[in-house]
């Protein structure tokens, strides 16, 4: 195949693949937001058909030859063409490495495991889920070996979610979090808690919906390109930079829940919305790894969204939207309330400080699970003892313990560290950003444009054109150093709690 | 190709086609309900790709051979297999008859025409739209000739929407409507109008949303299989019998608008929800022609929904949902108000009686347009004079005249008669149903189950397995006779207005 033919085939393939990605994305979104309950059967059939088609679109000898042609002719390609071929080659290899019948069996297993997990969680019945967890771990270990049987399985998995991550890099990272943050968490347990009563007054859903739109406006999200919907669990998806969706979940008596979901998902959305025009409708037109994506969402959610200047900017908007509920509250009380730190059981509800400990525990668990050091039956005991040790809380039941997250039932092992990495990247980015931008004076005025412009320049606009390492180099201006993160948290919570 | 191979290929093709139909349906729905404004670009691209794929899936020599094999071997097939091949053959022929480049050019034309029509309607600027209308008419006349150049073009178009319909059958039908209904419409203009003030009080959207769900329950719609969303123009779509969607539009000061949209679309939904299990995920698992579909939606909307017994059943539900707005209203006043008959300008807002005249005018217009008897520049004048003649109203501007409907800008000519046919079928069905079921005593109790069971047995469950003619024979029990419709309307409005 000559290069010109190969490049033309690349364009056709990507155009087609992106259309399927869009269709399947919207089908999922519809399933989570609008579809009636019994629609699952039809959606499953449609996913089966479209999934099969996309598999065959990518995995065939012609594509193989096309990719080889491009990758062997770097000089004849634009950097974007070459990069697209590189990324498609990764997908290709990922998909062909696993024998088809194993992959199909795995898909069936995941579907079953997910259903069983839901029921097991509801009943707090770990033994019900355990055999599925065991099988999922076996599959994933086997898949990791297909990819690279010279590395420990868990290293392969970590690298899947965050290119370059391994136990060698993460062990010291989590050790540092443990060492620096555990004493702060302990100490805070002995201090008086801020008032949070007003966050749990009745906030009518209709008003919260209006408030979400105002939040999106404050974040500088162009609502002509980004819509919001409601789902059980908030998420973000983007089909191209002119069509991004975020979701949230409203609780009448917890205004902060949806508020920070919107800001978090809004951070993901700003990333997708900021990818370069020229990258759209190719595999380059989306965000990079999980860790980089979380660095953006958690930057907006915590570093900006839970800062005192932002709370000051938000305060009049909240007073206006919820005059009764906020009538006896100051901006400083709002700031203290949304930063209430408290060792707790559930990761997704954790504050910024203790969140890191939840992730650290999962990392330690996954290491033991993947090395085979722990038996599946021992996992709940291990989980509970780590929660006692690092967070000082007793886990009353597996539902609020090891069964709480959906990741493992979905076959995702090695995913959790990205959350902590993303947070740590963000803290270091803030320091780099502060050298170029007078961050807090803008944020205090409710103007996030300079913050977003900086992130857009360093990260967003590049999509997947640059590697995660290049993006971090751009945005950190120095090698990654997690002490920025621990310093940031220590300083913030020392001040908040007068430690 | 042997029959066994052909039948297996039929299954695979249908499974695949249905998946694409589902995906494209949900993409459309998403575009109308949830997607951000600027998402149109990406959706257009995706439709382009998926549309091309589905075209090539159906239109190729292998499918041609497969269909021929099945259609030549009726005895070796089940009736359903044979019927599926028959229907696919119709689609195949429809798609192959038009040369590919003409079809593509037509798609572009429709997209442009639609945009121009929107603007022309807003500006009430018919000359702006006229050249597009001319081109659309030319295309459609040419397409009709490709299908059958021995018949008048308009007859081909009528047959496209309602199998078997032609000017020979419709001329006497519309002549009868004209003759019987015009005097009633005239007469009513001289009678005092019922009070309708309470329909235009403030009905908060949130309450109307709750009311929609109660209406769906009253209609016996299983909400586990049918969801409701909001769009500019209400519609129904179904992907299979376990996944049907209806939409509505809420106006704060017009409670009847959404109420009758929900009942109308609910009628379409009940049809789709009632198709046989064994027909699902094939082309048989949906409703039959436009006319049959409208017979169901308009049956629920008008014959049931605007009857006195139904208004009596609805009344307590409305009192409960809207206690203040309905505080000084009786069930009889509700009945009179939702049946207020008044010659008006806009078809979609017309009452049950004058609606038929709106459709009749469009039929007369389309005949003149397609025969070439009227020039495009003369159409607004013709339109206005017919409105004066048959409805006694002066059309103040083309926006409220010839530009009001979206059908022509979408290239649909010959579609309108289905609305009147559907209504007329429904009136005759009612008389057949009344022989088997004590309709009104059930309806007055708010129990539509016996009505729906009857329609399900005669029509719904058959999907597209039976021809429209067979379905009508089932449900009418006699040849179609539009005097049932004119008698029904005359009696109803004579009583209501004490003529």
Short mmCIF file of N, CA and C in Angstrom, two decimals, chain B residues 374-480:
data_model
loop_
_atom_site.label_atom_id
_atom_site.label_comp_id
_atom_site.label_asym_id
_atom_site.label_seq_id
_atom_site.Cartn_x
_atom_site.Cartn_y
_atom_site.Cartn_z
N UNK B 374 -51.13 24.86 -11.15
CA UNK B 374 -50.87 26.13 -10.48
C UNK B 374 -49.38 26.41 -10.51
N UNK B 375 -49.03 27.66 -10.78
CA UNK B 375 -47.62 28.04 -10.70
C UNK B 375 -47.23 28.24 -9.25
N UNK B 376 -45.97 28.07 -8.97
CA UNK B 376 -45.50 28.20 -7.58
C UNK B 376 -45.82 29.60 -7.04
N UNK B 377 -45.71 30.59 -7.90
CA UNK B 377 -45.95 31.97 -7.45
C UNK B 377 -47.43 32.21 -7.11
N UNK B 378 -48.30 31.36 -7.67
CA UNK B 378 -49.73 31.57 -7.43
C UNK B 378 -50.23 30.87 -6.16
N UNK B 379 -49.38 30.03 -5.56
CA UNK B 379 -49.87 29.17 -4.47
C UNK B 379 -50.40 29.94 -3.26
N UNK B 380 -49.70 30.99 -2.80
CA UNK B 380 -50.25 31.69 -1.64
C UNK B 380 -51.65 32.25 -1.90
N UNK B 381 -51.86 32.78 -3.09
CA UNK B 381 -53.18 33.31 -3.43
C UNK B 381 -54.25 32.22 -3.39
N UNK B 382 -53.89 31.05 -3.94
CA UNK B 382 -54.82 29.92 -3.93
C UNK B 382 -55.13 29.48 -2.50
N UNK B 383 -54.08 29.38 -1.74
CA UNK B 383 -54.23 28.99 -0.33
C UNK B 383 -55.21 29.91 0.37
N UNK B 384 -54.95 31.19 0.22
CA UNK B 384 -55.76 32.17 0.95
C UNK B 384 -57.22 32.13 0.50
N UNK B 385 -57.42 31.92 -0.80
CA UNK B 385 -58.82 31.92 -1.26
C UNK B 385 -59.55 30.67 -0.77
N UNK B 386 -58.83 29.55 -0.66
CA UNK B 386 -59.49 28.34 -0.13
C UNK B 386 -59.82 28.50 1.35
N UNK B 387 -58.93 29.13 2.10
CA UNK B 387 -59.23 29.35 3.52
C UNK B 387 -60.47 30.23 3.69
N UNK B 388 -60.57 31.22 2.80
CA UNK B 388 -61.74 32.09 2.83
C UNK B 388 -62.99 31.27 2.50
N UNK B 389 -62.87 30.48 1.44
CA UNK B 389 -64.04 29.76 0.94
C UNK B 389 -64.53 28.68 1.92
N UNK B 390 -63.60 27.86 2.41
CA UNK B 390 -64.04 26.71 3.20
C UNK B 390 -64.07 26.98 4.71
N UNK B 391 -63.25 27.90 5.16
CA UNK B 391 -63.23 28.15 6.60
C UNK B 391 -63.70 29.55 6.95
N UNK B 392 -63.84 30.37 5.93
CA UNK B 392 -64.36 31.72 6.18
C UNK B 392 -63.40 32.61 6.94
N UNK B 393 -62.09 32.31 6.81
CA UNK B 393 -61.12 33.17 7.51
C UNK B 393 -60.17 33.83 6.50
N UNK B 394 -59.73 35.03 6.86
CA UNK B 394 -58.77 35.74 6.02
C UNK B 394 -57.36 35.45 6.53
N UNK B 395 -56.50 35.04 5.62
CA UNK B 395 -55.11 34.74 6.01
C UNK B 395 -54.32 36.05 5.98
N UNK B 396 -53.81 36.47 7.16
CA UNK B 396 -53.17 37.78 7.21
C UNK B 396 -51.76 37.78 6.63
N UNK B 397 -51.08 36.65 6.66
CA UNK B 397 -49.71 36.61 6.17
C UNK B 397 -49.34 35.16 5.90
N UNK B 398 -48.34 34.93 5.04
CA UNK B 398 -47.99 33.57 4.63
C UNK B 398 -47.47 32.73 5.80
N UNK B 399 -46.91 33.40 6.76
CA UNK B 399 -46.45 32.69 7.94
C UNK B 399 -47.59 31.91 8.58
N UNK B 400 -48.76 32.52 8.64
CA UNK B 400 -49.93 31.83 9.20
C UNK B 400 -50.75 31.20 8.08
N UNK B 401 -50.16 31.17 6.89
CA UNK B 401 -50.84 30.57 5.76
C UNK B 401 -50.01 29.43 5.21
N UNK B 402 -49.59 29.61 4.00
CA UNK B 402 -48.96 28.53 3.27
C UNK B 402 -47.62 28.07 3.85
N UNK B 403 -47.00 28.94 4.66
CA UNK B 403 -45.69 28.57 5.22
C UNK B 403 -45.79 27.84 6.56
N UNK B 404 -47.01 27.58 7.04
CA UNK B 404 -47.13 27.08 8.41
C UNK B 404 -46.61 25.66 8.63
N UNK B 405 -46.78 24.78 7.67
CA UNK B 405 -46.42 23.38 7.90
C UNK B 405 -45.00 23.05 7.43
N UNK B 406 -44.40 22.06 8.05
CA UNK B 406 -43.03 21.69 7.68
C UNK B 406 -43.00 20.62 6.58
N UNK B 407 -44.15 20.06 6.22
CA UNK B 407 -44.17 18.89 5.33
C UNK B 407 -43.52 19.18 3.98
N UNK B 408 -43.94 20.25 3.32
CA UNK B 408 -43.45 20.50 1.97
C UNK B 408 -41.96 20.82 1.96
N UNK B 409 -41.51 21.56 2.97
CA UNK B 409 -40.08 21.88 3.01
C UNK B 409 -39.26 20.61 3.23
N UNK B 410 -39.89 19.59 3.79
CA UNK B 410 -39.20 18.31 3.96
C UNK B 410 -39.39 17.38 2.77
N UNK B 411 -40.06 17.88 1.72
CA UNK B 411 -40.23 17.07 0.51
C UNK B 411 -41.41 16.12 0.59
N UNK B 412 -42.27 16.30 1.61
CA UNK B 412 -43.41 15.39 1.74
C UNK B 412 -44.65 15.97 1.06
N UNK B 413 -45.01 15.38 -0.05
CA UNK B 413 -46.25 15.74 -0.73
C UNK B 413 -47.11 14.48 -0.77
N UNK B 414 -48.38 14.61 -0.42
CA UNK B 414 -49.25 13.44 -0.39
C UNK B 414 -49.39 12.86 1.00
N UNK B 415 -48.79 13.52 1.97
CA UNK B 415 -48.79 13.03 3.35
C UNK B 415 -50.06 13.46 4.08
N UNK B 416 -50.48 14.73 3.81
CA UNK B 416 -51.60 15.30 4.59
C UNK B 416 -52.87 14.45 4.59
N UNK B 417 -53.26 13.88 3.44
CA UNK B 417 -54.52 13.13 3.45
C UNK B 417 -54.59 12.04 4.53
N UNK B 418 -53.40 11.48 4.90
CA UNK B 418 -53.39 10.43 5.92
C UNK B 418 -54.05 10.88 7.22
N UNK B 419 -53.89 12.17 7.53
CA UNK B 419 -54.48 12.67 8.78
C UNK B 419 -56.00 12.54 8.73
N UNK B 420 -56.58 12.94 7.60
CA UNK B 420 -58.04 12.88 7.50
C UNK B 420 -58.51 11.44 7.37
N UNK B 421 -57.76 10.65 6.60
CA UNK B 421 -58.12 9.24 6.47
C UNK B 421 -58.09 8.55 7.82
N UNK B 422 -57.02 8.82 8.58
CA UNK B 422 -56.89 8.21 9.91
C UNK B 422 -58.10 8.56 10.77
N UNK B 423 -58.50 9.81 10.74
CA UNK B 423 -59.65 10.23 11.54
C UNK B 423 -60.91 9.49 11.10
N UNK B 424 -61.03 9.36 9.79
CA UNK B 424 -62.24 8.71 9.27
C UNK B 424 -62.25 7.22 9.58
N UNK B 425 -61.09 6.58 9.46
CA UNK B 425 -61.00 5.17 9.86
C UNK B 425 -61.46 5.02 11.32
N UNK B 426 -60.96 5.93 12.16
CA UNK B 426 -61.24 5.85 13.59
C UNK B 426 -62.73 5.91 13.89
N UNK B 427 -63.44 6.81 13.19
CA UNK B 427 -64.88 6.96 13.44
C UNK B 427 -65.62 5.66 13.09
N UNK B 428 -65.17 5.03 12.02
CA UNK B 428 -65.83 3.77 11.64
C UNK B 428 -65.45 2.63 12.59
N UNK B 429 -64.19 2.65 13.04
CA UNK B 429 -63.75 1.64 14.02
C UNK B 429 -64.58 1.71 15.29
N UNK B 430 -64.88 2.94 15.70
CA UNK B 430 -65.66 3.12 16.92
C UNK B 430 -66.97 2.35 16.83
N UNK B 431 -67.64 2.46 15.70
CA UNK B 431 -68.94 1.77 15.56
C UNK B 431 -68.76 0.25 15.61
N UNK B 432 -67.68 -0.24 15.01
CA UNK B 432 -67.40 -1.68 15.07
C UNK B 432 -67.09 -2.10 16.50
N UNK B 433 -66.30 -1.26 17.16
CA UNK B 433 -65.90 -1.56 18.54
C UNK B 433 -67.12 -1.59 19.47
N UNK B 434 -68.01 -0.65 19.25
CA UNK B 434 -69.19 -0.55 20.12
C UNK B 434 -70.06 -1.82 20.05
N UNK B 435 -69.93 -2.56 18.95
CA UNK B 435 -70.69 -3.81 18.86
C UNK B 435 -70.13 -4.88 19.80
N UNK B 436 -68.80 -4.78 20.08
CA UNK B 436 -68.15 -5.80 20.91
C UNK B 436 -67.94 -5.36 22.35
N UNK B 437 -67.81 -4.08 22.56
CA UNK B 437 -67.37 -3.57 23.87
C UNK B 437 -68.31 -2.45 24.30
N UNK B 438 -68.60 -2.45 25.59
CA UNK B 438 -69.40 -1.35 26.13
C UNK B 438 -68.46 -0.16 26.38
N UNK B 439 -68.06 0.46 25.27
CA UNK B 439 -66.98 1.44 25.29
C UNK B 439 -67.16 2.51 26.37
N UNK B 440 -68.31 3.17 26.33
CA UNK B 440 -68.42 4.41 27.12
C UNK B 440 -68.56 4.20 28.61
N UNK B 441 -69.11 3.06 28.99
CA UNK B 441 -69.21 2.85 30.44
C UNK B 441 -67.81 2.61 31.01
N UNK B 442 -66.94 1.98 30.24
CA UNK B 442 -65.55 1.81 30.71
C UNK B 442 -64.80 3.13 30.70
N UNK B 443 -64.94 3.87 29.61
CA UNK B 443 -64.21 5.13 29.48
C UNK B 443 -64.62 6.09 30.59
N UNK B 444 -65.90 6.12 30.89
CA UNK B 444 -66.37 7.04 31.93
C UNK B 444 -65.73 6.72 33.28
N UNK B 445 -65.37 5.45 33.47
CA UNK B 445 -64.69 5.07 34.72
C UNK B 445 -63.17 5.27 34.60
N UNK B 446 -62.73 5.79 33.46
CA UNK B 446 -61.29 6.00 33.27
C UNK B 446 -60.57 4.71 32.94
N UNK B 447 -61.31 3.72 32.49
CA UNK B 447 -60.69 2.43 32.19
C UNK B 447 -60.64 2.23 30.68
N UNK B 448 -59.48 2.44 30.09
CA UNK B 448 -59.35 2.31 28.64
C UNK B 448 -58.90 0.91 28.23
N UNK B 449 -58.70 0.04 29.20
CA UNK B 449 -58.16 -1.29 28.88
C UNK B 449 -59.00 -2.04 27.84
N UNK B 450 -60.34 -2.06 27.97
CA UNK B 450 -61.13 -2.81 26.96
C UNK B 450 -61.00 -2.21 25.56
N UNK B 451 -60.91 -0.87 25.49
CA UNK B 451 -60.73 -0.20 24.19
C UNK B 451 -59.40 -0.62 23.58
N UNK B 452 -58.35 -0.54 24.38
CA UNK B 452 -57.01 -0.87 23.87
C UNK B 452 -56.91 -2.35 23.52
N UNK B 453 -57.55 -3.19 24.33
CA UNK B 453 -57.51 -4.63 24.05
C UNK B 453 -58.16 -4.91 22.69
N UNK B 454 -59.25 -4.24 22.42
CA UNK B 454 -59.94 -4.43 21.12
C UNK B 454 -59.02 -3.99 19.97
N UNK B 455 -58.44 -2.81 20.11
CA UNK B 455 -57.56 -2.30 19.05
C UNK B 455 -56.32 -3.17 18.91
N UNK B 456 -55.84 -3.66 20.03
CA UNK B 456 -54.65 -4.53 20.00
C UNK B 456 -54.94 -5.78 19.19
N UNK B 457 -56.08 -6.36 19.47
CA UNK B 457 -56.48 -7.59 18.78
C UNK B 457 -56.65 -7.35 17.27
N UNK B 458 -57.33 -6.26 16.93
CA UNK B 458 -57.66 -6.02 15.53
C UNK B 458 -56.48 -5.44 14.75
N UNK B 459 -55.69 -4.61 15.41
CA UNK B 459 -54.66 -3.86 14.68
C UNK B 459 -53.25 -4.00 15.27
N UNK B 460 -53.10 -3.54 16.53
CA UNK B 460 -51.76 -3.35 17.07
C UNK B 460 -50.87 -4.58 16.95
N UNK B 461 -51.39 -5.72 17.38
CA UNK B 461 -50.51 -6.90 17.51
C UNK B 461 -49.96 -7.36 16.16
N UNK B 462 -50.61 -6.96 15.09
CA UNK B 462 -50.18 -7.43 13.78
C UNK B 462 -48.98 -6.68 13.21
N UNK B 463 -48.63 -5.55 13.81
CA UNK B 463 -47.50 -4.78 13.28
C UNK B 463 -47.66 -4.56 11.79
N UNK B 464 -46.62 -4.89 11.04
CA UNK B 464 -46.72 -4.77 9.58
C UNK B 464 -46.93 -6.14 8.91
N UNK B 465 -47.31 -7.11 9.75
CA UNK B 465 -47.53 -8.46 9.21
C UNK B 465 -48.69 -8.43 8.22
N UNK B 466 -49.74 -7.72 8.56
CA UNK B 466 -50.88 -7.60 7.66
C UNK B 466 -50.74 -6.34 6.81
N UNK B 467 -51.39 -6.33 5.66
CA UNK B 467 -51.41 -5.12 4.83
C UNK B 467 -52.39 -4.12 5.46
N UNK B 468 -52.25 -2.85 5.10
CA UNK B 468 -53.19 -1.85 5.61
C UNK B 468 -54.64 -2.25 5.30
N UNK B 469 -54.85 -2.80 4.11
CA UNK B 469 -56.22 -3.19 3.74
C UNK B 469 -56.74 -4.29 4.67
N UNK B 470 -55.86 -5.26 5.00
CA UNK B 470 -56.28 -6.33 5.91
C UNK B 470 -56.58 -5.79 7.31
N UNK B 471 -55.73 -4.86 7.75
CA UNK B 471 -55.94 -4.28 9.07
C UNK B 471 -57.28 -3.55 9.12
N UNK B 472 -57.58 -2.81 8.08
CA UNK B 472 -58.83 -2.08 8.05
C UNK B 472 -60.01 -3.03 8.02
N UNK B 473 -59.87 -4.09 7.22
CA UNK B 473 -60.94 -5.09 7.16
C UNK B 473 -61.20 -5.67 8.56
N UNK B 474 -60.09 -5.98 9.27
CA UNK B 474 -60.18 -6.46 10.65
C UNK B 474 -60.96 -5.51 11.54
N UNK B 475 -60.61 -4.23 11.43
CA UNK B 475 -61.07 -3.27 12.43
C UNK B 475 -62.39 -2.61 12.03
N UNK B 476 -62.66 -2.54 10.75
CA UNK B 476 -63.89 -1.88 10.32
C UNK B 476 -65.02 -2.89 10.13
N UNK B 477 -64.65 -4.12 9.82
CA UNK B 477 -65.65 -5.17 9.64
C UNK B 477 -66.53 -4.95 8.41
N UNK B 478 -66.16 -3.98 7.60
CA UNK B 478 -66.93 -3.63 6.40
C UNK B 478 -66.04 -2.73 5.55
N UNK B 479 -66.41 -2.49 4.29
CA UNK B 479 -65.59 -1.58 3.48
C UNK B 479 -65.55 -0.19 4.12
N UNK B 480 -64.45 0.50 3.87
CA UNK B 480 -64.29 1.85 4.43
C UNK B 480 -65.40 2.75 3.91
#
